């Protein structure tokens, strides 16, 4: 959950998000080093009066500043591709949940159960209980087991939506007529909040997502009570 004036990313709660945060730090360090070098060279050019005529025709320097950016791009691309394939891969999911976007709410269907489906609407500000978050609380939370691979099938019934939960590293577009897939695996129990991340109409701001990750035994008790 984000807090006021937060500058960094939310705390990672899934292996994918941990990898994304490591890649973010890796790339940010490269950007910082490049920016520092460029600033240093600009400062030297503006403050020194020394000139070297030989630098106007230096094949070695031109070779270095051609090869070095290519090496840097490779150092960024390789871990990026690795994470991209990790996010797209799912093996033997323990549970499949289908998510449908509507104007302006989400509906969920647990496809491994016969009659386990519900709609999830934002709780109006006037109905909030103490401790509940404005514009983020819903009337029906998505309860899922922790430490298990879960497949989310995401689509839409009307316009473009986007199903996003930042702390789990999830952001998948919900497109009418297309079924997209995402993988959820949480390291710890808790409540994880998200919102629709694609402008979808006048009430786009009022489509929150709440995932409640619980131990497997608690999830089984909840699913039996819902059927």
mmCIF file of N, CA, C and O in Angstrom, residues 49-124:
data_model
loop_
_atom_site.group_PDB
_atom_site.id
_atom_site.type_symbol
_atom_site.label_atom_id
_atom_site.label_comp_id
_atom_site.label_asym_id
_atom_site.label_seq_id
_atom_site.Cartn_x
_atom_site.Cartn_y
_atom_site.Cartn_z
ATOM 1 N N UNK A 49 40.018 26.020 -20.734
ATOM 2 C CA UNK A 49 40.391 26.640 -22.007
ATOM 3 C C UNK A 49 41.373 25.782 -22.792
ATOM 4 O O UNK A 49 41.842 26.183 -23.854
ATOM 5 N N UNK A 50 41.699 24.626 -22.254
ATOM 6 C CA UNK A 50 42.650 23.748 -22.936
ATOM 7 C C UNK A 50 41.978 23.081 -24.123
ATOM 8 O O UNK A 50 40.843 22.625 -24.040
ATOM 9 N N UNK A 51 42.657 23.010 -25.240
ATOM 10 C CA UNK A 51 42.141 22.326 -26.432
ATOM 11 C C UNK A 51 43.207 21.382 -26.951
ATOM 12 O O UNK A 51 44.410 21.603 -26.762
ATOM 13 N N UNK A 52 42.729 20.326 -27.614
ATOM 14 C CA UNK A 52 43.639 19.336 -28.197
ATOM 15 C C UNK A 52 43.226 19.131 -29.635
ATOM 16 O O UNK A 52 42.138 18.625 -29.918
ATOM 17 N N UNK A 53 44.081 19.538 -30.561
ATOM 18 C CA UNK A 53 43.737 19.409 -31.981
ATOM 19 C C UNK A 53 43.613 17.955 -32.399
ATOM 20 O O UNK A 53 42.893 17.633 -33.333
ATOM 21 N N UNK A 54 44.312 17.056 -31.694
ATOM 22 C CA UNK A 54 44.280 15.642 -32.087
ATOM 23 C C UNK A 54 42.933 14.984 -31.825
ATOM 24 O O UNK A 54 42.609 13.953 -32.416
ATOM 25 N N UNK A 55 42.138 15.575 -30.938
ATOM 26 C CA UNK A 55 40.842 14.958 -30.640
ATOM 27 C C UNK A 55 39.829 15.175 -31.754
ATOM 28 O O UNK A 55 38.760 14.567 -31.739
ATOM 29 N N UNK A 56 40.122 16.062 -32.698
ATOM 30 C CA UNK A 56 39.187 16.281 -33.800
ATOM 31 C C UNK A 56 39.198 15.124 -34.772
ATOM 32 O O UNK A 56 38.285 14.960 -35.572
ATOM 33 N N UNK A 57 40.248 14.309 -34.747
ATOM 34 C CA UNK A 57 40.329 13.154 -35.653
ATOM 35 C C UNK A 57 40.965 11.996 -34.891
ATOM 36 O O UNK A 57 42.127 11.658 -35.069
ATOM 37 N N UNK A 58 40.178 11.389 -34.011
ATOM 38 C CA UNK A 58 40.673 10.310 -33.160
ATOM 39 C C UNK A 58 39.808 9.078 -33.381
ATOM 40 O O UNK A 58 38.680 9.006 -32.887
ATOM 41 N N UNK A 59 40.308 8.125 -34.130
ATOM 42 C CA UNK A 59 39.544 6.917 -34.432
ATOM 43 C C UNK A 59 39.290 6.084 -33.180
ATOM 44 O O UNK A 59 38.231 5.464 -33.042
ATOM 45 N N UNK A 60 40.242 6.081 -32.240
ATOM 46 C CA UNK A 60 40.066 5.284 -31.027
ATOM 47 C C UNK A 60 38.884 5.797 -30.204
ATOM 48 O O UNK A 60 38.065 5.015 -29.705
ATOM 49 N N UNK A 61 38.787 7.123 -30.062
ATOM 50 C CA UNK A 61 37.694 7.701 -29.283
ATOM 51 C C UNK A 61 36.353 7.412 -29.936
ATOM 52 O O UNK A 61 35.375 7.046 -29.274
ATOM 53 N N UNK A 62 36.285 7.554 -31.259
ATOM 54 C CA UNK A 62 35.037 7.292 -31.958
ATOM 55 C C UNK A 62 34.632 5.824 -31.835
ATOM 56 O O UNK A 62 33.433 5.508 -31.718
ATOM 57 N N UNK A 63 35.607 4.931 -31.839
ATOM 58 C CA UNK A 63 35.301 3.503 -31.671
ATOM 59 C C UNK A 63 34.729 3.237 -30.280
ATOM 60 O O UNK A 63 33.750 2.500 -30.127
ATOM 61 N N UNK A 64 35.336 3.852 -29.273
ATOM 62 C CA UNK A 64 34.867 3.638 -27.898
ATOM 63 C C UNK A 64 33.451 4.156 -27.722
ATOM 64 O O UNK A 64 32.579 3.468 -27.170
ATOM 65 N N UNK A 65 33.152 5.397 -28.186
ATOM 66 C CA UNK A 65 31.816 5.942 -27.933
ATOM 67 C C UNK A 65 30.769 5.373 -28.880
ATOM 68 O O UNK A 65 29.592 5.711 -28.791
ATOM 69 N N UNK A 66 31.191 4.496 -29.795
ATOM 70 C CA UNK A 66 30.217 3.732 -30.579
ATOM 71 C C UNK A 66 29.909 2.389 -29.919
ATOM 72 O O UNK A 66 28.752 1.963 -29.852
ATOM 73 N N UNK A 67 30.947 1.722 -29.415
ATOM 74 C CA UNK A 67 30.773 0.385 -28.828
ATOM 75 C C UNK A 67 30.179 0.467 -27.423
ATOM 76 O O UNK A 67 29.325 -0.348 -27.052
ATOM 77 N N UNK A 68 30.605 1.450 -26.634
ATOM 78 C CA UNK A 68 30.158 1.542 -25.243
ATOM 79 C C UNK A 68 28.633 1.655 -25.099
ATOM 80 O O UNK A 68 28.037 0.943 -24.276
ATOM 81 N N UNK A 69 27.946 2.506 -25.865
ATOM 82 C CA UNK A 69 26.476 2.521 -25.744
ATOM 83 C C UNK A 69 25.822 1.197 -26.095
ATOM 84 O O UNK A 69 24.821 0.814 -25.475
ATOM 85 N N UNK A 70 26.392 0.473 -27.079
ATOM 86 C CA UNK A 70 25.836 -0.828 -27.427
ATOM 87 C C UNK A 70 25.977 -1.816 -26.270
ATOM 88 O O UNK A 70 25.054 -2.586 -25.972
ATOM 89 N N UNK A 71 27.112 -1.779 -25.580
ATOM 90 C CA UNK A 71 27.320 -2.654 -24.420
ATOM 91 C C UNK A 71 26.343 -2.298 -23.304
ATOM 92 O O UNK A 71 25.758 -3.179 -22.660
ATOM 93 N N UNK A 72 26.136 -1.007 -23.084
ATOM 94 C CA UNK A 72 25.202 -0.576 -22.043
ATOM 95 C C UNK A 72 23.787 -1.041 -22.361
ATOM 96 O O UNK A 72 23.052 -1.515 -21.481
ATOM 97 N N UNK A 73 23.382 -0.918 -23.623
ATOM 98 C CA UNK A 73 22.043 -1.359 -24.015
ATOM 99 C C UNK A 73 21.878 -2.863 -23.803
ATOM 100 O O UNK A 73 20.807 -3.330 -23.398
ATOM 101 N N UNK A 74 22.923 -3.627 -24.056
ATOM 102 C CA UNK A 74 22.859 -5.076 -23.836
ATOM 103 C C UNK A 74 22.711 -5.377 -22.348
ATOM 104 O O UNK A 74 21.928 -6.254 -21.942
ATOM 105 N N UNK A 75 23.437 -4.630 -21.506
ATOM 106 C CA UNK A 75 23.340 -4.829 -20.056
ATOM 107 C C UNK A 75 21.936 -4.507 -19.532
ATOM 108 O O UNK A 75 21.529 -5.026 -18.492
ATOM 109 N N UNK A 76 21.218 -3.646 -20.237
ATOM 110 C CA UNK A 76 19.835 -3.345 -19.846
ATOM 111 C C UNK A 76 18.872 -4.352 -20.455
ATOM 112 O O UNK A 76 17.916 -4.791 -19.803
ATOM 113 N N UNK A 77 19.109 -4.748 -21.699
ATOM 114 C CA UNK A 77 18.149 -5.593 -22.424
ATOM 115 C C UNK A 77 18.103 -7.020 -21.879
ATOM 116 O O UNK A 77 17.017 -7.607 -21.782
ATOM 117 N N UNK A 78 19.234 -7.600 -21.515
ATOM 118 C CA UNK A 78 19.251 -9.006 -21.093
ATOM 119 C C UNK A 78 18.417 -9.254 -19.839
ATOM 120 O O UNK A 78 17.544 -10.136 -19.831
ATOM 121 N N UNK A 79 18.618 -8.512 -18.732
ATOM 122 C CA UNK A 79 17.736 -8.739 -17.578
ATOM 123 C C UNK A 79 16.287 -8.365 -17.859
ATOM 124 O O UNK A 79 15.359 -8.958 -17.300
ATOM 125 N N UNK A 80 16.064 -7.387 -18.737
ATOM 126 C CA UNK A 80 14.692 -7.010 -19.088
ATOM 127 C C UNK A 80 13.965 -8.158 -19.776
ATOM 128 O O UNK A 80 12.816 -8.470 -19.450
ATOM 129 N N UNK A 81 14.629 -8.800 -20.737
ATOM 130 C CA UNK A 81 14.015 -9.933 -21.443
ATOM 131 C C UNK A 81 13.782 -11.109 -20.498
ATOM 132 O O UNK A 81 12.765 -11.808 -20.596
ATOM 133 N N UNK A 82 14.713 -11.315 -19.581
ATOM 134 C CA UNK A 82 14.552 -12.410 -18.613
ATOM 135 C C UNK A 82 13.287 -12.222 -17.788
ATOM 136 O O UNK A 82 12.483 -13.145 -17.609
ATOM 137 N N UNK A 83 13.074 -11.008 -17.271
ATOM 138 C CA UNK A 83 11.880 -10.736 -16.460
ATOM 139 C C UNK A 83 10.625 -10.815 -17.316
ATOM 140 O O UNK A 83 9.575 -11.284 -16.867
ATOM 141 N N UNK A 84 10.720 -10.359 -18.564
ATOM 142 C CA UNK A 84 9.560 -10.401 -19.456
ATOM 143 C C UNK A 84 9.065 -11.826 -19.657
ATOM 144 O O UNK A 84 7.860 -12.103 -19.591
ATOM 145 N N UNK A 85 9.979 -12.750 -19.859
ATOM 146 C CA UNK A 85 9.587 -14.157 -20.029
ATOM 147 C C UNK A 85 9.108 -14.766 -18.710
ATOM 148 O O UNK A 85 8.220 -15.619 -18.700
ATOM 149 N N UNK A 86 9.692 -14.333 -17.595
ATOM 150 C CA UNK A 86 9.221 -14.819 -16.292
ATOM 151 C C UNK A 86 7.777 -14.403 -16.040
ATOM 152 O O UNK A 86 6.965 -15.171 -15.515
ATOM 153 N N UNK A 87 7.426 -13.177 -16.426
ATOM 154 C CA UNK A 87 6.069 -12.680 -16.212
ATOM 155 C C UNK A 87 5.056 -13.408 -17.090
ATOM 156 O O UNK A 87 3.887 -13.550 -16.723
ATOM 157 N N UNK A 88 5.500 -13.881 -18.238
ATOM 158 C CA UNK A 88 4.581 -14.505 -19.189
ATOM 159 C C UNK A 88 4.432 -16.005 -18.961
ATOM 160 O O UNK A 88 3.549 -16.630 -19.535
ATOM 161 N N UNK A 89 5.287 -16.570 -18.131
ATOM 162 C CA UNK A 89 5.301 -18.032 -17.957
ATOM 163 C C UNK A 89 4.488 -18.432 -16.729
ATOM 164 O O UNK A 89 4.585 -17.815 -15.670
ATOM 165 N N UNK A 90 3.679 -19.467 -16.889
ATOM 166 C CA UNK A 90 2.938 -20.023 -15.762
ATOM 167 C C UNK A 90 2.877 -21.538 -15.913
ATOM 168 O O UNK A 90 2.516 -22.050 -16.979
ATOM 169 N N UNK A 91 3.248 -22.241 -14.861
ATOM 170 C CA UNK A 91 3.275 -23.705 -14.887
ATOM 171 C C UNK A 91 2.338 -24.257 -13.825
ATOM 172 O O UNK A 91 2.467 -23.947 -12.643
ATOM 173 N N UNK A 92 1.404 -25.074 -14.264
ATOM 174 C CA UNK A 92 0.483 -25.777 -13.355
ATOM 175 C C UNK A 92 -0.150 -24.833 -12.328
ATOM 176 O O UNK A 92 0.114 -24.940 -11.119
ATOM 177 N N UNK A 93 -0.985 -23.889 -12.754
ATOM 178 C CA UNK A 93 -1.623 -22.998 -11.782
ATOM 179 C C UNK A 93 -2.538 -23.760 -10.840
ATOM 180 O O UNK A 93 -3.251 -24.682 -11.240
ATOM 181 N N UNK A 94 -2.511 -23.375 -9.574
ATOM 182 C CA UNK A 94 -3.361 -24.025 -8.574
ATOM 183 C C UNK A 94 -4.798 -23.543 -8.659
ATOM 184 O O UNK A 94 -5.708 -24.228 -8.167
ATOM 185 N N UNK A 95 -5.015 -22.386 -9.279
ATOM 186 C CA UNK A 95 -6.343 -21.783 -9.318
ATOM 187 C C UNK A 95 -6.420 -20.854 -10.519
ATOM 188 O O UNK A 95 -5.419 -20.235 -10.895
ATOM 189 N N UNK A 96 -7.601 -20.779 -11.123
ATOM 190 C CA UNK A 96 -7.831 -19.858 -12.237
ATOM 191 C C UNK A 96 -9.017 -18.962 -11.905
ATOM 192 O O UNK A 96 -10.075 -19.444 -11.507
ATOM 193 N N UNK A 97 -8.806 -17.664 -12.061
ATOM 194 C CA UNK A 97 -9.856 -16.678 -11.799
ATOM 195 C C UNK A 97 -10.033 -15.825 -13.047
ATOM 196 O O UNK A 97 -9.053 -15.301 -13.587
ATOM 197 N N UNK A 98 -11.273 -15.707 -13.498
ATOM 198 C CA UNK A 98 -11.572 -14.870 -14.664
ATOM 199 C C UNK A 98 -12.091 -13.516 -14.200
ATOM 200 O O UNK A 98 -13.011 -13.440 -13.394
ATOM 201 N N UNK A 99 -11.484 -12.458 -14.728
ATOM 202 C CA UNK A 99 -11.841 -11.091 -14.366
ATOM 203 C C UNK A 99 -12.413 -10.378 -15.588
ATOM 204 O O UNK A 99 -11.785 -10.385 -16.646
ATOM 205 N N UNK A 100 -13.573 -9.776 -15.415
ATOM 206 C CA UNK A 100 -14.204 -9.031 -16.507
ATOM 207 C C UNK A 100 -14.376 -7.570 -16.071
ATOM 208 O O UNK A 100 -14.885 -7.292 -14.981
ATOM 209 N N UNK A 101 -13.949 -6.658 -16.923
ATOM 210 C CA UNK A 101 -14.122 -5.241 -16.647
ATOM 211 C C UNK A 101 -15.430 -4.725 -17.213
ATOM 212 O O UNK A 101 -15.841 -5.102 -18.321
ATOM 213 N N UNK A 102 -16.104 -3.894 -16.439
ATOM 214 C CA UNK A 102 -17.364 -3.277 -16.858
ATOM 215 C C UNK A 102 -17.276 -1.785 -16.551
ATOM 216 O O UNK A 102 -16.431 -1.335 -15.791
ATOM 217 N N UNK A 103 -18.173 -1.014 -17.120
ATOM 218 C CA UNK A 103 -18.299 0.379 -16.726
ATOM 219 C C UNK A 103 -19.301 0.472 -15.568
ATOM 220 O O UNK A 103 -20.515 0.368 -15.809
ATOM 221 N N UNK A 104 -18.887 0.658 -14.311
ATOM 222 C CA UNK A 104 -17.518 0.819 -13.863
ATOM 223 C C UNK A 104 -17.366 -0.046 -12.630
ATOM 224 O O UNK A 104 -17.431 0.432 -11.504
ATOM 225 N N UNK A 105 -17.153 -1.311 -12.824
ATOM 226 C CA UNK A 105 -16.924 -2.267 -11.745
ATOM 227 C C UNK A 105 -16.246 -3.487 -12.344
ATOM 228 O O UNK A 105 -16.126 -3.624 -13.571
ATOM 229 N N UNK A 106 -15.800 -4.391 -11.477
ATOM 230 C CA UNK A 106 -15.169 -5.638 -11.904
ATOM 231 C C UNK A 106 -16.056 -6.815 -11.502
ATOM 232 O O UNK A 106 -16.716 -6.778 -10.468
ATOM 233 N N UNK A 107 -16.051 -7.843 -12.315
ATOM 234 C CA UNK A 107 -16.726 -9.087 -11.944
ATOM 235 C C UNK A 107 -15.692 -10.214 -11.987
ATOM 236 O O UNK A 107 -14.792 -10.224 -12.834
ATOM 237 N N UNK A 108 -15.844 -11.162 -11.052
ATOM 238 C CA UNK A 108 -14.869 -12.246 -10.901
ATOM 239 C C UNK A 108 -15.578 -13.590 -10.928
ATOM 240 O O UNK A 108 -16.681 -13.734 -10.387
ATOM 241 N N UNK A 109 -14.922 -14.565 -11.545
ATOM 242 C CA UNK A 109 -15.457 -15.924 -11.606
ATOM 243 C C UNK A 109 -14.329 -16.912 -11.328
ATOM 244 O O UNK A 109 -13.303 -16.912 -12.024
ATOM 245 N N UNK A 110 -14.515 -17.724 -10.314
ATOM 246 C CA UNK A 110 -13.545 -18.778 -9.996
ATOM 247 C C UNK A 110 -13.904 -19.992 -10.844
ATOM 248 O O UNK A 110 -14.838 -20.732 -10.522
ATOM 249 N N UNK A 111 -13.173 -20.193 -11.911
ATOM 250 C CA UNK A 111 -13.571 -21.197 -12.900
ATOM 251 C C UNK A 111 -13.414 -22.633 -12.408
ATOM 252 O O UNK A 111 -13.982 -23.547 -13.008
ATOM 253 N N UNK A 112 -12.645 -22.849 -11.334
ATOM 254 C CA UNK A 112 -12.485 -24.201 -10.799
ATOM 255 C C UNK A 112 -13.662 -24.601 -9.915
ATOM 256 O O UNK A 112 -13.748 -25.749 -9.481
ATOM 257 N N UNK A 113 -14.551 -23.637 -9.629
ATOM 258 C CA UNK A 113 -15.736 -23.907 -8.825
ATOM 259 C C UNK A 113 -16.973 -23.699 -9.697
ATOM 260 O O UNK A 113 -16.961 -22.919 -10.643
ATOM 261 N N UNK A 114 -18.042 -24.380 -9.337
ATOM 262 C CA UNK A 114 -19.221 -24.377 -10.211
ATOM 263 C C UNK A 114 -19.975 -23.057 -10.179
ATOM 264 O O UNK A 114 -20.307 -22.496 -11.221
ATOM 265 N N UNK A 115 -20.249 -22.533 -9.005
ATOM 266 C CA UNK A 115 -21.064 -21.320 -8.890
ATOM 267 C C UNK A 115 -20.414 -20.283 -7.980
ATOM 268 O O UNK A 115 -21.067 -19.726 -7.101
ATOM 269 N N UNK A 116 -19.156 -20.019 -8.192
ATOM 270 C CA UNK A 116 -18.454 -19.033 -7.364
ATOM 271 C C UNK A 116 -18.098 -17.836 -8.240
ATOM 272 O O UNK A 116 -17.069 -17.814 -8.923
ATOM 273 N N UNK A 117 -18.968 -16.833 -8.250
ATOM 274 C CA UNK A 117 -18.746 -15.621 -9.028
ATOM 275 C C UNK A 117 -19.466 -14.465 -8.341
ATOM 276 O O UNK A 117 -20.466 -14.667 -7.642
ATOM 277 N N UNK A 118 -18.944 -13.273 -8.524
ATOM 278 C CA UNK A 118 -19.543 -12.100 -7.882
ATOM 279 C C UNK A 118 -19.040 -10.843 -8.580
ATOM 280 O O UNK A 118 -18.053 -10.855 -9.315
ATOM 281 N N UNK A 119 -19.750 -9.744 -8.339
ATOM 282 C CA UNK A 119 -19.343 -8.419 -8.807
ATOM 283 C C UNK A 119 -18.667 -7.676 -7.665
ATOM 284 O O UNK A 119 -18.976 -7.889 -6.496
ATOM 285 N N UNK A 120 -17.779 -6.783 -8.020
ATOM 286 C CA UNK A 120 -17.027 -6.027 -7.018
ATOM 287 C C UNK A 120 -17.148 -4.537 -7.324
ATOM 288 O O UNK A 120 -16.596 -4.049 -8.317
ATOM 289 N N UNK A 121 -17.890 -3.818 -6.474
ATOM 290 C CA UNK A 121 -18.116 -2.386 -6.636
ATOM 291 C C UNK A 121 -17.359 -1.615 -5.559
ATOM 292 O O UNK A 121 -17.121 -2.121 -4.463
ATOM 293 N N UNK A 122 -17.021 -0.381 -5.875
ATOM 294 C CA UNK A 122 -16.408 0.498 -4.881
ATOM 295 C C UNK A 122 -17.426 0.859 -3.797
ATOM 296 O O UNK A 122 -18.595 1.093 -4.087
ATOM 297 N N UNK A 123 -16.951 0.883 -2.550
ATOM 298 C CA UNK A 123 -17.813 1.295 -1.437
ATOM 299 C C UNK A 123 -17.889 2.816 -1.419
ATOM 300 O O UNK A 123 -16.851 3.493 -1.367
ATOM 301 N N UNK A 124 -19.093 3.401 -1.468
ATOM 302 C CA UNK A 124 -19.204 4.872 -1.413
ATOM 303 C C UNK A 124 -18.613 5.438 -0.122
ATOM 304 O O UNK A 124 -18.562 4.762 0.911
#
